[in-house]
Amino acid sequence: GAGVSQSPRYKVAKRGQDVALRCDPISGHVSLFWYQQALGQGPEFLTYFQNEAQLDKSGLPSDRFFAERPEGSVSTLKIQRTQQEDSAVYLCASSNPGPGLSNFGPGTRLTVT
Amino acid sequence: GENVEQHPSTLSVQEGDSAVIKCTYSDSASNYFPWYKQELGKRPQLIIDIRSNVGEKKDQRIAVTLNKTAKHFSLHITETQPEDSAVYFCAASGVTGGGNKLTFGTGTQLKVEL
């Protein structure tokens, strides 16, 4: 079956622009996570959804970052007024409740120039 | 919050030798410890995991050990092959309000030389 997909795969934005990154989780998965992976680093947690409810957004670095999952399936991560430090790969992952997170998407590589 | 430290940052071994990567965690409430392999430009792939009620788990050439008292866990790869070359990440999680969010280590670049 289809895995987690993300679009776009690559995004170049000029500093100050807004961007929107999309995640299509595996159908039926309740949990959805966003992670940020800077070059040479491990992924860092941004936010977590259980269905449409955003239960944890403690990892969002600033109020320029906003995520939603209005119908409990597709999720969008929006970054307003992008800064160079936002350059990273943004990974989405989905799962059903319980330990284990094996379904990462391919990521969106964001470059802010 | 949880803090995971990982060593070494780079590891070079000869083909056929064993490789060991070590991680420590800070939160005694963490109860799930996965390991991921990430090839350049690819997504992280879960290769093995262990829960806190188990001390060791093995899957063919890879094994993970967990010492809850010392709060450390290790990945062991035996009979290494060139295709094992990648970055390996350890992670830890516990059941919290944030689902089972993972805290990752900083990664180990493993190079298997012919």
Coordinates of N, CA and C in Angstrom, one line a residue:
Chain A
G1 N 0.8 -1.2 0.0 CA 0.0 0.0 0.0 C 0.9 1.2 0.0
A2 N 0.3 2.4 -0.2 CA 1.0 3.7 -0.3 C 1.5 4.0 1.1
G3 N 2.7 4.6 1.1 CA 3.2 5.1 2.4 C 2.9 6.5 2.6
V4 N 3.6 7.1 3.5 CA 3.4 8.6 3.8 C 4.0 9.4 2.6
S5 N 3.3 10.3 2.1 CA 3.8 11.1 1.1 C 3.8 12.6 1.5
Q6 N 4.8 13.3 0.9 CA 4.9 14.7 1.3 C 5.1 15.5 0.0
S7 N 4.6 16.8 0.0 CA 4.8 17.6 -1.2 C 4.9 19.1 -0.7
P8 N 5.7 19.9 -1.4 CA 6.7 19.5 -2.4 C 7.9 18.8 -1.8
R9 N 8.6 18.1 -2.6 CA 9.8 17.5 -2.1 C 10.9 18.5 -1.8
Y10 N 11.0 19.5 -2.6 CA 12.0 20.6 -2.5 C 11.2 21.9 -2.6
K11 N 11.7 22.9 -1.8 CA 11.1 24.2 -1.8 C 12.2 25.2 -1.5
V12 N 12.3 26.2 -2.4 CA 13.2 27.3 -2.2 C 12.4 28.5 -2.0
A13 N 12.6 29.2 -0.9 CA 11.8 30.4 -0.6 C 12.8 31.5 -0.3
K14 N 12.4 32.7 -0.6 CA 13.2 33.9 -0.3 C 12.8 34.3 1.2
R15 N 13.8 34.8 1.9 CA 13.5 35.2 3.2 C 12.3 36.1 3.3
G16 N 11.4 35.8 4.2 CA 10.2 36.6 4.4 C 9.0 36.1 3.7
Q17 N 9.2 35.1 2.8 CA 8.0 34.5 2.2 C 7.4 33.5 3.1
D18 N 6.1 33.2 2.8 CA 5.4 32.1 3.5 C 5.4 30.9 2.7
V19 N 5.5 29.7 3.4 CA 5.5 28.4 2.7 C 4.5 27.5 3.4
A20 N 4.0 26.5 2.6 CA 3.0 25.5 3.1 C 3.5 24.2 2.7
L21 N 3.7 23.3 3.6 CA 4.2 21.9 3.3 C 3.1 20.9 3.7
R22 N 2.9 20.0 2.7 CA 1.8 19.1 2.9 C 2.2 17.7 3.2
C23 N 1.4 17.0 4.0 CA 1.7 15.6 4.4 C 0.4 14.8 4.2
D24 N 0.6 13.7 3.4 CA -0.5 12.7 3.3 C -0.1 11.5 4.0
P25 N -0.8 11.2 5.2 CA -0.4 10.1 6.0 C -1.0 8.8 5.4
I26 N -0.6 7.7 6.0 CA -1.1 6.4 5.6 C -2.6 6.4 6.0
S27 N -3.5 6.0 5.1 CA -4.9 6.0 5.3 C -5.3 5.3 6.6
G28 N -6.0 6.0 7.4 CA -6.5 5.3 8.7 C -5.6 5.6 9.9
H29 N -4.4 6.1 9.6 CA -3.5 6.3 10.8 C -4.1 7.5 11.6
V30 N -4.2 7.3 12.9 CA -4.7 8.3 13.8 C -3.7 9.3 14.2
S31 N -2.5 8.9 14.4 CA -1.4 9.8 14.8 C -0.6 10.4 13.7
L32 N -0.3 11.7 13.8 CA 0.6 12.3 12.8 C 1.5 13.2 13.5
F33 N 2.8 13.1 13.1 CA 3.9 13.9 13.7 C 4.6 14.7 12.6
W34 N 5.1 15.9 13.0 CA 6.0 16.7 12.2 C 7.3 16.8 12.9
Y35 N 8.4 16.6 12.2 CA 9.7 16.7 12.7 C 10.5 17.6 11.8
Q36 N 11.5 18.3 12.4 CA 12.4 19.2 11.6 C 13.8 18.6 11.7
Q37 N 14.5 18.4 10.6 CA 15.8 17.8 10.6 C 16.8 18.8 9.9
A38 N 17.6 19.4 10.7 CA 18.6 20.3 10.2 C 19.8 19.5 9.7
L39 N 20.6 20.0 8.8 CA 21.7 19.3 8.2 C 22.6 18.7 9.2
G40 N 22.9 17.4 9.2 CA 23.8 16.8 10.1 C 23.3 16.6 11.5
Q41 N 22.0 16.7 11.7 CA 21.4 16.6 13.0 C 20.3 15.5 13.0
G42 N 19.9 15.1 14.1 CA 18.7 14.2 14.2 C 17.4 14.9 14.1
P43 N 16.4 14.2 13.7 CA 15.1 14.9 13.6 C 14.7 15.5 15.0
E44 N 14.0 16.6 15.0 CA 13.5 17.2 16.2 C 12.0 17.4 16.1
F45 N 11.3 17.0 17.2 CA 9.9 17.0 17.2 C 9.3 18.4 17.1
L46 N 8.3 18.6 16.3 CA 7.6 19.9 16.2 C 6.2 19.8 16.8
T47 N 5.4 18.9 16.3 CA 4.0 18.9 16.7 C 3.4 17.5 16.4
Y48 N 2.3 17.3 17.2 CA 1.6 16.0 17.1 C 0.1 16.2 17.0
F49 N -0.5 15.4 16.1 CA -2.0 15.3 16.0 C -2.5 14.0 16.3
Q50 N -3.6 13.9 17.0 CA -4.4 12.7 17.1 C -5.7 13.0 16.4
N51 N -5.9 12.4 15.3 CA -7.0 12.7 14.4 C -6.8 14.2 14.0
E52 N -7.9 15.0 14.3 CA -7.8 16.4 13.9 C -7.3 17.3 15.1
A53 N -7.1 16.7 16.2 CA -6.8 17.5 17.4 C -5.2 17.6 17.5
Q54 N -4.8 18.8 17.6 CA -3.3 19.0 17.8 C -3.1 19.0 19.3
L55 N -2.5 17.8 19.8 CA -2.4 17.6 21.2 C -1.1 18.1 21.8
D56 N -0.1 18.3 20.9 CA 1.2 18.8 21.4 C 1.8 19.7 20.3
K57 N 2.1 20.9 20.6 CA 2.8 21.8 19.7 C 4.0 22.4 20.4
S58 N 4.5 21.7 21.4 CA 5.6 22.2 22.2 C 6.9 22.4 21.4
G59 N 7.1 21.7 20.3 CA 8.3 21.8 19.5 C 8.3 22.8 18.5
L60 N 7.2 23.5 18.2 CA 7.2 24.6 17.2 C 8.1 25.7 17.7
P61 N 9.1 26.1 16.9 CA 10.2 27.0 17.3 C 9.7 28.4 17.5
S62 N 8.6 28.8 16.9 CA 8.1 30.2 17.1 C 6.7 30.3 16.6
D63 N 6.1 31.4 16.8 CA 4.7 31.6 16.4 C 4.6 31.8 14.9
R64 N 5.7 31.7 14.2 CA 5.7 31.7 12.7 C 5.3 30.4 12.1
F65 N 5.4 29.4 13.0 CA 5.1 28.0 12.6 C 3.6 27.6 13.0
F66 N 2.9 27.1 12.1 CA 1.5 26.7 12.3 C 1.2 25.4 11.6
A67 N 0.5 24.5 12.3 CA 0.2 23.2 11.6 C -1.3 23.0 11.8
E68 N -1.9 22.3 10.9 CA -3.3 21.9 11.0 C -3.5 20.6 10.3
R69 N -4.6 20.0 10.7 CA -5.1 18.7 10.2 C -6.6 18.7 10.3
P70 N -7.2 19.5 9.6 CA -8.7 19.8 9.8 C -9.6 18.6 9.7
E71 N -9.3 17.6 8.9 CA -10.3 16.5 8.7 C -9.6 15.2 9.3
G72 N -8.6 15.3 10.0 CA -7.9 14.2 10.6 C -7.2 13.3 9.6
S73 N -6.9 13.8 8.4 CA -6.1 13.0 7.5 C -4.9 13.9 7.0
V74 N -5.0 14.6 5.9 CA -3.9 15.4 5.4 C -3.6 16.5 6.4
S75 N -2.3 16.8 6.5 CA -1.8 17.9 7.4 C -1.0 18.9 6.6
T76 N -1.0 20.1 7.0 CA -0.2 21.1 6.4 C 0.6 21.8 7.5
L77 N 1.8 22.0 7.2 CA 2.7 22.8 8.1 C 3.0 24.1 7.4
K78 N 2.6 25.2 8.0 CA 2.8 26.5 7.4 C 3.9 27.3 8.2
I79 N 4.8 27.9 7.4 CA 5.8 28.7 8.0 C 5.7 30.1 7.4
Q80 N 5.4 31.1 8.3 CA 5.3 32.5 7.8 C 6.6 33.2 8.0
R81 N 6.8 34.1 7.1 CA 8.0 35.0 7.1 C 9.2 34.2 7.3
T82 N 9.5 33.3 6.4 CA 10.6 32.4 6.6 C 11.9 33.1 6.8
Q83 N 12.7 32.4 7.6 CA 14.1 32.9 8.0 C 15.1 31.9 7.5
Q84 N 16.4 32.3 7.4 CA 17.4 31.3 7.0 C 17.5 30.1 7.9
E85 N 17.3 30.4 9.2 CA 17.4 29.3 10.2 C 16.3 28.2 10.0
D86 N 15.3 28.5 9.2 CA 14.2 27.6 8.9 C 14.6 26.5 7.9
S87 N 15.7 26.7 7.2 CA 16.2 25.8 6.2 C 16.5 24.5 6.9
A88 N 15.8 23.4 6.4 CA 15.9 22.1 7.0 C 15.1 21.1 6.2
V89 N 15.1 19.9 6.5 CA 14.2 18.9 6.0 C 13.0 18.7 7.0
Y90 N 11.8 18.8 6.5 CA 10.6 18.7 7.3 C 10.1 17.3 7.1
L91 N 10.0 16.5 8.1 CA 9.6 15.1 8.0 C 8.2 15.0 8.6
C92 N 7.4 14.2 8.0 CA 6.1 13.9 8.5 C 6.1 12.4 8.8
A93 N 5.4 12.0 9.8 CA 5.3 10.5 10.1 C 3.9 10.2 10.6
S94 N 3.4 9.1 10.3 CA 2.0 8.7 10.8 C 2.1 7.3 11.4
S95 N 1.2 7.1 12.3 CA 1.1 5.8 13.0 C -0.3 5.6 13.6
N96 N -0.5 4.4 14.2 CA -1.6 4.2 15.0 C -1.1 4.3 16.5
P97 N -2.0 4.6 17.4 CA -1.6 4.8 18.8 C -0.7 3.6 19.3
G98 N 0.2 3.9 20.2 CA 1.1 2.9 20.7 C 2.5 3.2 20.3
P99 N 3.5 2.6 20.9 CA 4.9 2.9 20.6 C 5.2 2.4 19.2
G100 N 6.2 3.1 18.6 CA 6.6 2.6 17.2 C 6.2 3.7 16.2
L101 N 7.2 4.1 15.5 CA 7.0 5.2 14.5 C 7.9 4.7 13.3
S102 N 7.3 3.9 12.4 CA 8.1 3.4 11.3 C 7.7 4.0 10.0
N103 N 6.8 4.9 10.0 CA 6.3 5.4 8.7 C 6.6 6.9 8.5
F104 N 7.8 7.2 8.2 CA 8.2 8.5 7.8 C 8.0 8.8 6.4
G105 N 7.6 10.0 6.1 CA 7.5 10.4 4.7 C 8.9 10.8 4.2
P106 N 9.0 11.1 2.9 CA 10.4 11.3 2.3 C 10.9 12.7 2.7
G107 N 10.1 13.6 3.3 CA 10.5 14.9 3.7 C 10.4 15.9 2.6
T108 N 10.3 17.2 3.1 CA 10.4 18.3 2.2 C 11.6 19.1 2.6
R109 N 12.5 19.3 1.6 CA 13.8 20.0 1.9 C 13.5 21.5 1.6
L110 N 13.5 22.3 2.7 CA 13.2 23.7 2.5 C 14.5 24.5 2.6
T111 N 14.8 25.3 1.6 CA 15.9 26.2 1.6 C 15.5 27.6 1.5
V112 N 15.9 28.4 2.5 CA 15.5 29.8 2.6 C 16.7 30.6 2.2
T113 N 16.6 31.4 1.1 CA 17.7 32.2 0.6 C 17.6 33.7 1.0
Chain B
G1 N 12.4 17.8 29.9 CA 12.1 16.8 28.8 C 13.3 15.8 28.6
E2 N 13.1 14.9 27.7 CA 14.0 13.9 27.5 C 15.3 14.4 26.7
N3 N 16.4 13.9 27.0 CA 17.7 14.2 26.4 C 18.4 12.9 26.0
V4 N 18.7 12.8 24.7 CA 19.4 11.6 24.3 C 20.8 11.9 23.7
E5 N 21.8 11.3 24.3 CA 23.1 11.5 23.8 C 23.6 10.2 23.0
Q6 N 24.4 10.4 22.0 CA 24.8 9.3 21.1 C 26.2 9.4 20.8
H7 N 26.9 8.2 20.9 CA 28.4 8.2 20.6 C 28.7 6.9 19.9
P8 N 29.7 6.9 19.0 CA 30.4 8.0 18.5 C 29.7 8.8 17.4
S9 N 30.2 9.9 17.0 CA 29.5 10.6 15.9 C 29.9 10.1 14.6
T10 N 31.1 9.5 14.5 CA 31.5 8.8 13.3 C 32.2 7.5 13.7
L11 N 32.0 6.5 12.8 CA 32.6 5.1 13.1 C 33.0 4.5 11.8
S12 N 34.2 4.1 11.7 CA 34.7 3.5 10.5 C 35.2 2.1 10.9
V13 N 34.7 1.1 10.1 CA 35.0 -0.3 10.4 C 35.4 -1.0 9.1
Q14 N 36.1 -2.1 9.2 CA 36.4 -2.9 8.0 C 35.2 -3.9 7.8
E15 N 35.0 -4.2 6.5 CA 33.9 -5.1 6.2 C 34.1 -6.4 7.0
G16 N 33.0 -6.9 7.6 CA 33.1 -8.1 8.3 C 33.3 -7.9 9.8
D17 N 33.7 -6.7 10.2 CA 33.9 -6.4 11.6 C 32.5 -6.0 12.2
S18 N 32.5 -5.9 13.6 CA 31.3 -5.5 14.3 C 31.4 -4.0 14.5
A19 N 30.2 -3.4 14.6 CA 30.1 -2.0 15.0 C 29.1 -1.8 16.2
V20 N 29.5 -0.9 17.1 CA 28.7 -0.7 18.2 C 28.4 0.8 18.4
I21 N 27.2 1.2 18.6 CA 26.8 2.6 18.8 C 26.1 2.6 20.1
K22 N 26.4 3.7 20.9 CA 25.9 3.7 22.2 C 25.1 5.0 22.4
C23 N 24.0 4.9 23.2 CA 23.1 6.0 23.5 C 22.8 6.0 25.0
T24 N 22.6 7.2 25.6 CA 22.1 7.4 26.9 C 20.9 8.3 26.9
Y25 N 20.0 8.1 27.8 CA 18.8 8.9 27.9 C 18.7 9.4 29.3
S26 N 17.9 10.5 29.5 CA 17.8 11.1 30.8 C 16.5 10.8 31.5
D27 N 15.4 10.6 30.8 CA 14.1 10.5 31.4 C 13.8 9.0 31.8
S28 N 13.7 8.7 33.0 CA 13.5 7.3 33.5 C 12.1 6.8 33.1
A29 N 11.2 7.7 32.7 CA 9.9 7.3 32.2 C 9.9 6.8 30.8
S30 N 10.9 7.1 30.0 CA 11.0 6.6 28.7 C 10.9 5.1 28.7
N31 N 10.2 4.5 27.7 CA 10.0 3.0 27.7 C 10.1 2.4 26.4
Y32 N 10.5 3.2 25.4 CA 10.5 2.6 24.0 C 11.7 3.2 23.3
F33 N 12.6 2.4 22.7 CA 13.9 2.8 22.2 C 14.1 2.2 20.8
P34 N 13.8 3.0 19.8 CA 14.0 2.5 18.4 C 15.3 3.0 17.8
W35 N 15.8 2.3 16.8 CA 17.0 2.7 16.1 C 16.6 2.9 14.6
Y36 N 17.1 4.0 14.0 CA 16.8 4.3 12.6 C 18.1 4.3 11.8
K37 N 18.0 3.9 10.5 CA 19.0 4.0 9.6 C 18.6 5.1 8.5
Q38 N 19.5 6.0 8.2 CA 19.1 7.0 7.3 C 20.2 7.2 6.2
E39 N 19.9 6.8 5.0 CA 20.9 7.0 3.9 C 20.7 8.4 3.4
L40 N 21.8 8.9 2.7 CA 21.9 10.2 2.3 C 20.6 10.6 1.5
G41 N 19.9 11.6 1.9 CA 18.8 12.1 1.1 C 17.6 11.3 1.2
K42 N 17.6 10.3 2.1 CA 16.4 9.4 2.3 C 15.7 9.6 3.6
R43 N 14.6 9.0 3.8 CA 13.9 9.1 5.0 C 14.4 8.1 6.1
P44 N 14.3 8.4 7.3 CA 14.7 7.5 8.4 C 13.9 6.2 8.3
Q45 N 14.6 5.1 8.4 CA 14.0 3.8 8.4 C 14.2 3.0 9.7
L46 N 13.1 2.6 10.3 CA 13.2 1.8 11.5 C 13.9 0.5 11.2
I47 N 14.9 0.2 12.0 CA 15.6 -1.1 11.8 C 15.4 -2.1 12.9
I48 N 15.3 -1.5 14.1 CA 15.0 -2.4 15.3 C 14.6 -1.5 16.4
D49 N 13.8 -2.1 17.4 CA 13.4 -1.3 18.5 C 13.3 -2.2 19.7
I50 N 13.3 -1.6 20.9 CA 13.2 -2.4 22.1 C 12.4 -1.7 23.1
R51 N 11.6 -2.4 23.9 CA 10.8 -1.8 25.0 C 11.5 -2.1 26.3
S52 N 11.1 -1.3 27.3 CA 11.8 -1.2 28.5 C 11.6 -2.5 29.4
N53 N 10.7 -3.4 29.0 CA 10.6 -4.6 29.7 C 11.4 -5.8 29.1
V54 N 12.3 -5.4 28.2 CA 13.2 -6.4 27.5 C 14.6 -5.9 27.6
G55 N 15.6 -6.8 27.9 CA 17.0 -6.3 28.0 C 17.8 -6.4 26.7
E56 N 17.3 -7.3 25.8 CA 18.0 -7.5 24.6 C 17.1 -8.0 23.5
K57 N 17.4 -7.6 22.2 CA 16.6 -8.0 21.1 C 17.5 -8.2 19.9
K58 N 17.3 -9.2 19.1 CA 18.2 -9.5 18.0 C 17.4 -9.8 16.8
D59 N 17.9 -9.3 15.6 CA 17.2 -9.5 14.4 C 18.4 -9.7 13.3
Q60 N 18.7 -11.0 13.1 CA 19.7 -11.3 12.1 C 21.1 -10.7 12.6
R61 N 21.6 -9.8 11.8 CA 22.9 -9.2 12.1 C 22.9 -8.0 13.1
I62 N 21.7 -7.6 13.4 CA 21.6 -6.4 14.3 C 21.0 -6.8 15.7
A63 N 21.4 -6.2 16.7 CA 20.9 -6.4 18.0 C 20.9 -5.1 18.8
V64 N 20.0 -5.0 19.8 CA 20.0 -3.9 20.7 C 19.9 -4.4 22.1
T65 N 20.7 -3.7 23.0 CA 20.7 -4.0 24.4 C 20.2 -2.8 25.1
L66 N 19.6 -3.0 26.3 CA 19.1 -1.9 27.1 C 19.4 -2.2 28.5
N67 N 20.0 -1.1 29.2 CA 20.2 -1.2 30.6 C 19.4 0.0 31.2
K68 N 18.3 -0.4 31.8 CA 17.4 0.6 32.4 C 18.0 1.3 33.6
T69 N 18.7 0.6 34.4 CA 19.3 1.2 35.6 C 20.3 2.3 35.2
A70 N 21.1 2.0 34.2 CA 22.1 3.0 33.8 C 21.5 4.0 32.8
K71 N 20.4 3.7 32.3 CA 19.7 4.5 31.3 C 20.6 4.6 30.0
H72 N 21.0 3.4 29.5 CA 21.7 3.5 28.2 C 21.3 2.2 27.4
F73 N 21.4 2.4 26.1 CA 21.1 1.3 25.2 C 22.1 1.4 24.0
S74 N 22.3 0.2 23.4 CA 23.3 0.1 22.4 C 22.8 -0.6 21.2
L75 N 23.4 -0.3 20.0 CA 23.1 -1.0 18.8 C 24.3 -1.8 18.4
H76 N 24.2 -3.0 18.1 CA 25.3 -3.9 17.7 C 25.0 -4.4 16.3
I77 N 26.0 -4.2 15.4 CA 25.9 -4.7 14.0 C 27.0 -5.7 13.8
T78 N 26.8 -6.9 13.5 CA 27.8 -7.9 13.3 C 28.0 -8.1 11.8
E79 N 29.2 -8.6 11.4 CA 29.5 -9.0 10.0 C 29.1 -7.8 9.1
T80 N 29.6 -6.6 9.4 CA 29.2 -5.5 8.6 C 29.5 -5.6 7.1
Q81 N 28.6 -5.0 6.4 CA 28.7 -5.0 4.9 C 28.7 -3.6 4.4
P82 N 29.2 -3.3 3.2 CA 29.2 -1.9 2.7 C 27.8 -1.3 2.7
E83 N 26.8 -2.1 2.5 CA 25.5 -1.5 2.4 C 25.0 -1.1 3.8
D84 N 25.7 -1.4 4.9 CA 25.4 -0.9 6.2 C 25.8 0.6 6.4
S85 N 26.6 1.1 5.5 CA 27.1 2.5 5.6 C 25.9 3.4 5.5
A86 N 25.8 4.3 6.5 CA 24.6 5.2 6.6 C 24.8 6.0 7.9
V87 N 23.8 6.8 8.2 CA 23.8 7.5 9.5 C 22.7 6.7 10.3
Y88 N 23.1 6.4 11.5 CA 22.2 5.7 12.4 C 21.8 6.6 13.6
F89 N 20.5 6.6 13.9 CA 20.0 7.5 15.0 C 19.3 6.6 16.0
C90 N 19.6 6.8 17.3 CA 18.9 6.2 18.3 C 17.8 7.2 18.8
A91 N 16.8 6.7 19.4 CA 15.7 7.6 19.9 C 15.1 7.0 21.1
A92 N 14.3 7.8 21.9 CA 13.6 7.4 23.1 C 12.3 8.0 23.1
S93 N 11.3 7.3 23.7 CA 10.0 7.9 23.9 C 9.3 7.3 25.1
G94 N 8.3 8.0 25.6 CA 7.5 7.5 26.6 C 6.1 7.9 26.2
V95 N 5.1 7.4 26.9 CA 3.7 7.7 26.6 C 3.4 9.0 27.3
T96 N 3.2 10.1 26.6 CA 2.9 11.4 27.2 C 1.7 12.0 26.5
G97 N 1.3 13.2 26.9 CA 0.2 13.8 26.2 C 0.6 14.1 24.7
G98 N 1.9 14.0 24.4 CA 2.2 14.3 23.0 C 2.4 13.0 22.2
G99 N 1.5 12.0 22.5 CA 1.6 10.8 21.8 C 2.9 10.1 22.2
N100 N 3.5 9.4 21.3 CA 4.8 8.7 21.6 C 5.9 9.5 20.8
K101 N 6.0 10.8 21.1 CA 7.0 11.6 20.4 C 8.4 11.1 20.7
L102 N 9.2 11.1 19.7 CA 10.5 10.6 19.8 C 11.5 11.7 20.0
T103 N 12.5 11.5 20.9 CA 13.6 12.3 21.1 C 14.8 11.6 20.5
F104 N 15.4 12.2 19.5 CA 16.5 11.5 18.7 C 17.9 11.9 19.2
G105 N 18.8 11.0 19.1 CA 20.2 11.3 19.3 C 20.7 12.1 18.1
T106 N 22.0 12.5 18.1 CA 22.6 13.3 17.1 C 23.1 12.5 15.9
G107 N 23.1 11.2 16.0 CA 23.5 10.4 14.8 C 24.9 9.9 14.8
T108 N 25.1 8.8 14.2 CA 26.4 8.2 14.0 C 26.6 7.9 12.6
Q109 N 27.6 8.5 12.0 CA 27.9 8.2 10.6 C 28.8 6.9 10.5
L110 N 28.2 5.8 10.1 CA 28.9 4.5 10.0 C 29.5 4.4 8.6
K111 N 30.7 4.1 8.5 CA 31.3 3.8 7.2 C 32.0 2.4 7.2
V112 N 31.5 1.5 6.3 CA 32.1 0.2 6.3 C 33.0 0.1 5.1
E113 N 34.3 -0.1 5.4 CA 35.3 0.0 4.3 C 35.6 -1.4 3.8
L114 N 35.9 -1.5 2.5 CA 36.2 -2.8 1.9 C 37.6 -3.3 2.3

